[in-house]
PDB file of C-alpha atoms in Angstrom:
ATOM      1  CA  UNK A   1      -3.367 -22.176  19.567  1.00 66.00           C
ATOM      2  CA  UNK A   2      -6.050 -21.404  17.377  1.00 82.00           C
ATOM      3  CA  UNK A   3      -7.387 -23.036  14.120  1.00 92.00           C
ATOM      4  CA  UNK A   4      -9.331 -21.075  11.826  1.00 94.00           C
ATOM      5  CA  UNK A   5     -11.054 -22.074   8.373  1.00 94.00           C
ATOM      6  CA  UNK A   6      -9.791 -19.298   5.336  1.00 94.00           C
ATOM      7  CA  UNK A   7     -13.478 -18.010   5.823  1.00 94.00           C
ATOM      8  CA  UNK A   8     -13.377 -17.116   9.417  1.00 96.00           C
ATOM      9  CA  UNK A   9      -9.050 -15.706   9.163  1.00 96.00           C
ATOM     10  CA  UNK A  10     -10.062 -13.508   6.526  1.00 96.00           C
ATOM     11  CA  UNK A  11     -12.819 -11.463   8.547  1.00 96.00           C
ATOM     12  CA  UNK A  12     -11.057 -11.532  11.522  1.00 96.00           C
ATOM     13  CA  UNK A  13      -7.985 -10.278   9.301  1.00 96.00           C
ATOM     14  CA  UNK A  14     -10.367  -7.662   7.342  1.00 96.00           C
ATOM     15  CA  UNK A  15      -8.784  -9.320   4.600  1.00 96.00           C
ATOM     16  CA  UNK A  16     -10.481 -11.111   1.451  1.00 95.00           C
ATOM     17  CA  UNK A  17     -10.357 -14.556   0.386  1.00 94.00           C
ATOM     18  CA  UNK A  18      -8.095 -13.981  -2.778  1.00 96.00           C
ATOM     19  CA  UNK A  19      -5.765 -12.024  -0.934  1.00 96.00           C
ATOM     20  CA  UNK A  20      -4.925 -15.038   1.659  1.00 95.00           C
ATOM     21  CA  UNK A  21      -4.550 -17.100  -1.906  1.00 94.00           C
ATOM     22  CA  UNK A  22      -2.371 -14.760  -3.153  1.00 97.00           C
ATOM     23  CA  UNK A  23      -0.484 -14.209   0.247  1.00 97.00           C
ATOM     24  CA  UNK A  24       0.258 -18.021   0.236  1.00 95.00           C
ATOM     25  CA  UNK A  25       1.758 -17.824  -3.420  1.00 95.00           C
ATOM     26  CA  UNK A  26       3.877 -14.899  -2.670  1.00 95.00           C
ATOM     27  CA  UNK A  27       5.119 -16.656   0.840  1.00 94.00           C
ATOM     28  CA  UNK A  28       3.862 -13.883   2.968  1.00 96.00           C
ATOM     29  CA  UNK A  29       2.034 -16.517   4.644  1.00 96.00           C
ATOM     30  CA  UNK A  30       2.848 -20.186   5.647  1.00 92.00           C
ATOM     31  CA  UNK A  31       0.653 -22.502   4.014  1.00 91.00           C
ATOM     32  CA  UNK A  32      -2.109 -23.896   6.146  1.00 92.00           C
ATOM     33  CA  UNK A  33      -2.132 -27.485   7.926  1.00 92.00           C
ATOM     34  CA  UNK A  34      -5.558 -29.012   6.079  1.00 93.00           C
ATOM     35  CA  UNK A  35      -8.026 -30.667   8.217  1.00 91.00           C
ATOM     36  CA  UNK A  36      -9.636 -34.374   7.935  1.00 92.00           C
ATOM     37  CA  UNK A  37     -12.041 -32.737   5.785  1.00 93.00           C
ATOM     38  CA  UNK A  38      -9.556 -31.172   3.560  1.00 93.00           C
ATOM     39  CA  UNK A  39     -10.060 -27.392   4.961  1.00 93.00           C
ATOM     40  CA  UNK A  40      -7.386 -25.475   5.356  1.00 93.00           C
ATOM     41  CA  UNK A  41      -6.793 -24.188   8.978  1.00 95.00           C
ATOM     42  CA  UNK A  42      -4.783 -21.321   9.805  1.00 95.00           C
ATOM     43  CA  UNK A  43      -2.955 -20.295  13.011  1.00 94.00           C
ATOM     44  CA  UNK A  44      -3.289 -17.094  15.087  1.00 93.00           C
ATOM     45  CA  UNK A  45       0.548 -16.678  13.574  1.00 94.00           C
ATOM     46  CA  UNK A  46      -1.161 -16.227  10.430  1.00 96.00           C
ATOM     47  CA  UNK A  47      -3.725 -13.708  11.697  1.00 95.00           C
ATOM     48  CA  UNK A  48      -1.080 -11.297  13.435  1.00 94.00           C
ATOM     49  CA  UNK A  49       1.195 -11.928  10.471  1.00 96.00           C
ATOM     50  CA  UNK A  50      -1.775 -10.776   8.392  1.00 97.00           C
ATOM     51  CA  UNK A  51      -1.900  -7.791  10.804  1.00 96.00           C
ATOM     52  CA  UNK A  52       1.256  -6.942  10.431  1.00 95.00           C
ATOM     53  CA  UNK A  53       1.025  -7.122   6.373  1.00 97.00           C
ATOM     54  CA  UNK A  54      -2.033  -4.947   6.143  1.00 96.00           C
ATOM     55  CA  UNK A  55      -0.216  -2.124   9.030  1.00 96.00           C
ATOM     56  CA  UNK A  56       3.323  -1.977   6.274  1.00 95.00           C
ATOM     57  CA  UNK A  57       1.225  -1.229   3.469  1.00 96.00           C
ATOM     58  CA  UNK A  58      -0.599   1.233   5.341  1.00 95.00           C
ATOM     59  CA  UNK A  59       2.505   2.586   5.732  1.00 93.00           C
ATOM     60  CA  UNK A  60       3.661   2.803   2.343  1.00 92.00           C
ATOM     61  CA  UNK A  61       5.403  -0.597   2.097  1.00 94.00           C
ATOM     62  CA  UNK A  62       5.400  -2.687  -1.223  1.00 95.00           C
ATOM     63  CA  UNK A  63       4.163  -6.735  -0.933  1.00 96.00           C
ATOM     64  CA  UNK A  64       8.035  -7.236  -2.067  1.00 95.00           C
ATOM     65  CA  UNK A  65       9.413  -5.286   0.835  1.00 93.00           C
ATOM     66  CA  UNK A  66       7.019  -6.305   3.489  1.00 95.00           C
ATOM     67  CA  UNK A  67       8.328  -9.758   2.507  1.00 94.00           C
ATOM     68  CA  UNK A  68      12.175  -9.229   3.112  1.00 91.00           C
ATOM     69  CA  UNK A  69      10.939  -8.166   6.108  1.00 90.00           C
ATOM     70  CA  UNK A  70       9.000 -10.698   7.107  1.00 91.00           C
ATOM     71  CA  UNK A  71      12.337 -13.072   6.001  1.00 89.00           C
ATOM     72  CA  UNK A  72      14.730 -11.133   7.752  1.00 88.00           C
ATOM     73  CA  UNK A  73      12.677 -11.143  10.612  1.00 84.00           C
ATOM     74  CA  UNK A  74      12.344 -15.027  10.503  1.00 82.00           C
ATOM     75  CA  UNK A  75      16.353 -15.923   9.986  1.00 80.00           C
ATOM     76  CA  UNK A  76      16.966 -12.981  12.795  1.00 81.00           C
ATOM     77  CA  UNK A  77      19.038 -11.463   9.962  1.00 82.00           C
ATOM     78  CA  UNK A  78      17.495  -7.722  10.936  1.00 82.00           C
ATOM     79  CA  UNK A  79      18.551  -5.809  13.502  1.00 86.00           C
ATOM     80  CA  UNK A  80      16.444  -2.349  15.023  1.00 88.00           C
ATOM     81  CA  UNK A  81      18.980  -0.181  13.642  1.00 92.00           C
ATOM     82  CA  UNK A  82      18.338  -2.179   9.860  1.00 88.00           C
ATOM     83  CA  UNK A  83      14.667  -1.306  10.561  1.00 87.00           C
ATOM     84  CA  UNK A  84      14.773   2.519  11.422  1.00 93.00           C
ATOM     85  CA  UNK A  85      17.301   2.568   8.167  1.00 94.00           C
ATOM     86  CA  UNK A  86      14.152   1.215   6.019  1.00 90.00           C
ATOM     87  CA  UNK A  87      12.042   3.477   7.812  1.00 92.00           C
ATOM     88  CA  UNK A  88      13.753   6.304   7.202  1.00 96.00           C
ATOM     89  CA  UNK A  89      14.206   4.912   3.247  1.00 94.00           C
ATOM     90  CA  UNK A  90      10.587   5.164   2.724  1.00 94.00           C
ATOM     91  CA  UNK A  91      10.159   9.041   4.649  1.00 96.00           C
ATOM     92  CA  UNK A  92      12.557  10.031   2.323  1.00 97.00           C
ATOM     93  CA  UNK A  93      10.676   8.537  -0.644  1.00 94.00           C
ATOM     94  CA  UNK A  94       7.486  10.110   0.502  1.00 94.00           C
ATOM     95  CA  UNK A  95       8.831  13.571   1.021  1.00 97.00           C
ATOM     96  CA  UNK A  96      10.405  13.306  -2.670  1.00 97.00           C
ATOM     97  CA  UNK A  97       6.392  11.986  -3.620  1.00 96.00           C
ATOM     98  CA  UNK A  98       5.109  14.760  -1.479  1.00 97.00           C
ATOM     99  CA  UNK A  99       7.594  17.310  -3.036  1.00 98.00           C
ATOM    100  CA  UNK A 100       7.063  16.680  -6.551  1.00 97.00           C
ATOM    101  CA  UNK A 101       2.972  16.413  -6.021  1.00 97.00           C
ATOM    102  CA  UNK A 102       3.432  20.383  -4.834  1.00 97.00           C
ATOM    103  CA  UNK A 103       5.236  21.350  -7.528  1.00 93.00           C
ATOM    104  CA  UNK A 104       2.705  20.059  -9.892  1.00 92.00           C
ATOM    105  CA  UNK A 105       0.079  21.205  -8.020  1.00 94.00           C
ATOM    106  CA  UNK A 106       1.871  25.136  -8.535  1.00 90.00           C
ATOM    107  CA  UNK A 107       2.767  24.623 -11.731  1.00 86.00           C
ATOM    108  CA  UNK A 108      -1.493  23.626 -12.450  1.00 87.00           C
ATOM    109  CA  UNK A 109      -2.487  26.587 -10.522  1.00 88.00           C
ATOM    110  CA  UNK A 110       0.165  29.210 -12.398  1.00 80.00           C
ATOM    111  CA  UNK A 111      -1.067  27.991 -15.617  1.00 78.00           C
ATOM    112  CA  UNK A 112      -4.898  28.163 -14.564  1.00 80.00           C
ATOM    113  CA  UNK A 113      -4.093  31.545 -13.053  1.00 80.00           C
ATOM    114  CA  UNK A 114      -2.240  32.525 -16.420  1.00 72.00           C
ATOM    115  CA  UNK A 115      -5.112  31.088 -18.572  1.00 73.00           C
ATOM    116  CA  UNK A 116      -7.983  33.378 -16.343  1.00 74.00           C
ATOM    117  CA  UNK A 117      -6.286  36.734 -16.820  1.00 70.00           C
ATOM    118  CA  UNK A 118      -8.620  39.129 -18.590  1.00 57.00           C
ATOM    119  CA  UNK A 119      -6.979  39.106 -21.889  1.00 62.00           C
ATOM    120  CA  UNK A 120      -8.147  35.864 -22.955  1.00 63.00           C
ATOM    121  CA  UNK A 121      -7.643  34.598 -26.065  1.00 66.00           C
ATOM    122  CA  UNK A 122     -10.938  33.016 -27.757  1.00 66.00           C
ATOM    123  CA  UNK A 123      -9.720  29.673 -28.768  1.00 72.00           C
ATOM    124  CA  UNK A 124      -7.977  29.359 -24.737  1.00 69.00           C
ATOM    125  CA  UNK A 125     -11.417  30.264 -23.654  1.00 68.00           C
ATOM    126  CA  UNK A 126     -13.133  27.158 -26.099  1.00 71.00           C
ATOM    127  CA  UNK A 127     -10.475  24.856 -24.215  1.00 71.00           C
ATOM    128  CA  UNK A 128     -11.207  26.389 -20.590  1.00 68.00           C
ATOM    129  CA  UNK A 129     -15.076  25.922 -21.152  1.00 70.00           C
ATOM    130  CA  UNK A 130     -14.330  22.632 -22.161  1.00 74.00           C
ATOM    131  CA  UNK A 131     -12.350  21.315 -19.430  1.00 71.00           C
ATOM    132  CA  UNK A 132     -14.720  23.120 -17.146  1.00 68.00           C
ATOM    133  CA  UNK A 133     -11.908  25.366 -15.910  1.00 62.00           C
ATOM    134  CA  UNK A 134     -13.195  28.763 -16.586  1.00 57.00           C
ATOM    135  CA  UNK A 135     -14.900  29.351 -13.368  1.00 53.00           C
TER     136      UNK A 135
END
Protein backbone atom coordinates (compact mmCIF):
# COMPACT_ATOMS: atom_id res chain seq x y z
CA UNK A 1 0.00 0.00 0.00
CA UNK A 2 1.05 3.29 -0.83
CA UNK A 3 1.46 6.55 1.22
CA UNK A 4 1.39 9.72 -0.46
CA UNK A 5 1.81 13.42 0.96
CA UNK A 6 -1.53 15.80 -0.35
CA UNK A 7 1.23 17.31 -2.71
CA UNK A 8 2.26 14.25 -4.53
CA UNK A 9 -1.98 12.57 -4.53
CA UNK A 10 -3.05 15.62 -6.07
CA UNK A 11 -0.72 15.44 -9.30
CA UNK A 12 -0.95 12.01 -9.60
CA UNK A 13 -4.88 12.61 -9.24
CA UNK A 14 -4.70 15.79 -11.74
CA UNK A 15 -6.49 17.20 -8.99
CA UNK A 16 -5.67 20.52 -6.92
CA UNK A 17 -4.88 20.96 -3.42
CA UNK A 18 -8.26 22.69 -2.40
CA UNK A 19 -10.20 20.21 -4.07
CA UNK A 20 -8.69 17.18 -1.82
CA UNK A 21 -9.66 19.84 1.20
CA UNK A 22 -12.87 20.16 0.03
CA UNK A 23 -13.27 16.37 -0.92
CA UNK A 24 -12.43 15.55 2.78
CA UNK A 25 -15.23 18.03 4.08
CA UNK A 26 -17.81 16.72 1.78
CA UNK A 27 -16.74 12.86 2.73
CA UNK A 28 -15.90 11.96 -0.77
CA UNK A 29 -12.69 11.06 0.64
CA UNK A 30 -11.56 9.34 3.94
CA UNK A 31 -9.51 11.52 5.91
CA UNK A 32 -5.82 10.83 5.79
CA UNK A 33 -3.70 8.85 8.56
CA UNK A 34 -1.02 11.91 9.52
CA UNK A 35 2.53 11.03 9.72
CA UNK A 36 5.17 11.59 12.74
CA UNK A 37 5.67 14.82 11.18
CA UNK A 38 2.10 15.75 11.09
CA UNK A 39 1.64 15.24 7.09
CA UNK A 40 -1.15 13.85 5.98
CA UNK A 41 -0.67 10.59 3.92
CA UNK A 42 -3.10 9.26 1.63
CA UNK A 43 -3.72 5.73 0.28
CA UNK A 44 -3.83 4.48 -3.34
CA UNK A 45 -7.78 4.00 -2.20
CA UNK A 46 -7.81 7.61 -2.19
CA UNK A 47 -6.14 8.06 -5.59
CA UNK A 48 -8.55 5.58 -7.55
CA UNK A 49 -11.40 6.98 -5.47
CA UNK A 50 -10.22 10.35 -6.77
CA UNK A 51 -10.28 8.69 -10.23
CA UNK A 52 -13.38 7.61 -10.01
CA UNK A 53 -14.76 11.22 -8.74
CA UNK A 54 -13.15 13.16 -11.53
CA UNK A 55 -14.57 10.13 -14.43
CA UNK A 56 -18.68 10.84 -12.77
CA UNK A 57 -18.36 14.37 -13.24
CA UNK A 58 -17.03 13.93 -16.55
CA UNK A 59 -19.97 12.27 -17.02
CA UNK A 60 -22.38 14.68 -15.92
CA UNK A 61 -22.62 13.63 -12.25
CA UNK A 62 -23.17 16.26 -9.38
CA UNK A 63 -20.47 16.10 -6.11
CA UNK A 64 -23.95 15.15 -4.23
CA UNK A 65 -24.67 12.22 -6.46
CA UNK A 66 -21.22 10.94 -6.97
CA UNK A 67 -21.38 10.73 -3.15
CA UNK A 68 -24.53 8.42 -2.73
CA UNK A 69 -22.70 6.55 -4.91
CA UNK A 70 -19.71 6.30 -3.43
CA UNK A 71 -22.02 5.36 0.00
CA UNK A 72 -24.04 2.93 -1.60
CA UNK A 73 -21.17 1.43 -2.99
CA UNK A 74 -19.45 1.20 0.50
CA UNK A 75 -22.65 -0.39 2.60
CA UNK A 76 -23.14 -2.76 -0.73
CA UNK A 77 -26.59 -1.10 -0.72
CA UNK A 78 -26.35 -0.74 -4.86
CA UNK A 79 -26.92 -3.24 -7.05
CA UNK A 80 -25.88 -3.11 -11.25
CA UNK A 81 -29.38 -2.86 -12.12
CA UNK A 82 -29.61 0.48 -9.38
CA UNK A 83 -26.62 1.75 -11.42
CA UNK A 84 -27.82 1.42 -15.14
CA UNK A 85 -31.26 3.04 -13.53
CA UNK A 86 -28.99 6.25 -12.57
CA UNK A 87 -27.38 5.99 -15.75
CA UNK A 88 -30.13 6.05 -17.68
CA UNK A 89 -31.58 9.09 -15.13
CA UNK A 90 -28.88 11.32 -16.24
CA UNK A 91 -29.23 10.33 -20.46
CA UNK A 92 -32.55 11.32 -20.02
CA UNK A 93 -31.61 14.62 -18.33
CA UNK A 94 -29.10 15.35 -21.00
CA UNK A 95 -31.34 14.69 -23.94
CA UNK A 96 -34.04 17.10 -22.19
CA UNK A 97 -30.58 19.69 -21.84
CA UNK A 98 -29.71 18.79 -25.35
CA UNK A 99 -33.39 19.27 -26.54
CA UNK A 100 -34.13 22.50 -25.10
CA UNK A 101 -30.41 23.97 -26.16
CA UNK A 102 -31.84 23.21 -30.01
CA UNK A 103 -34.80 24.80 -29.61
CA UNK A 104 -33.16 27.91 -28.46
CA UNK A 105 -30.66 27.69 -30.79
CA UNK A 106 -33.86 27.77 -33.73
CA UNK A 107 -35.70 30.05 -32.09
CA UNK A 108 -32.08 32.60 -32.17
CA UNK A 109 -31.60 31.77 -35.72
CA UNK A 110 -35.57 32.45 -36.83
CA UNK A 111 -35.38 35.68 -35.14
CA UNK A 112 -31.84 36.63 -36.68
CA UNK A 113 -33.20 35.36 -39.98
CA UNK A 114 -36.47 37.51 -39.38
CA UNK A 115 -34.41 40.58 -38.26
CA UNK A 116 -32.00 40.31 -41.81
CA UNK A 117 -34.89 40.33 -44.26
CA UNK A 118 -34.59 43.29 -46.60
CA UNK A 119 -37.28 45.36 -45.17
CA UNK A 120 -35.50 46.44 -42.23
CA UNK A 121 -36.69 48.74 -40.03
CA UNK A 122 -34.03 51.59 -39.02
CA UNK A 123 -34.17 51.47 -35.33
CA UNK A 124 -33.87 47.09 -35.71
CA UNK A 125 -30.92 47.92 -37.82
CA UNK A 126 -29.29 50.48 -34.76
CA UNK A 127 -29.85 47.28 -32.45
CA UNK A 128 -28.37 44.68 -35.10
CA UNK A 129 -25.20 46.97 -35.60
CA UNK A 130 -24.97 47.07 -32.09
CA UNK A 131 -25.00 43.59 -31.11
CA UNK A 132 -22.80 42.97 -34.09
CA UNK A 133 -25.50 40.82 -35.71
CA UNK A 134 -26.01 42.45 -38.99
CA UNK A 135 -23.51 40.55 -40.93
Amino acid sequence: MGEFLRGQIANMADVNIETLRYYEDQGLIQTPIRSESGYRLYSDEVLIRLAFIKNAKLCGFTLKEIKKALTRCKDHSISVADFIDVIDRKINSINKEISKRENTKSMLSHLKSSLQTTNKDPEVQVVLQTLNMNS
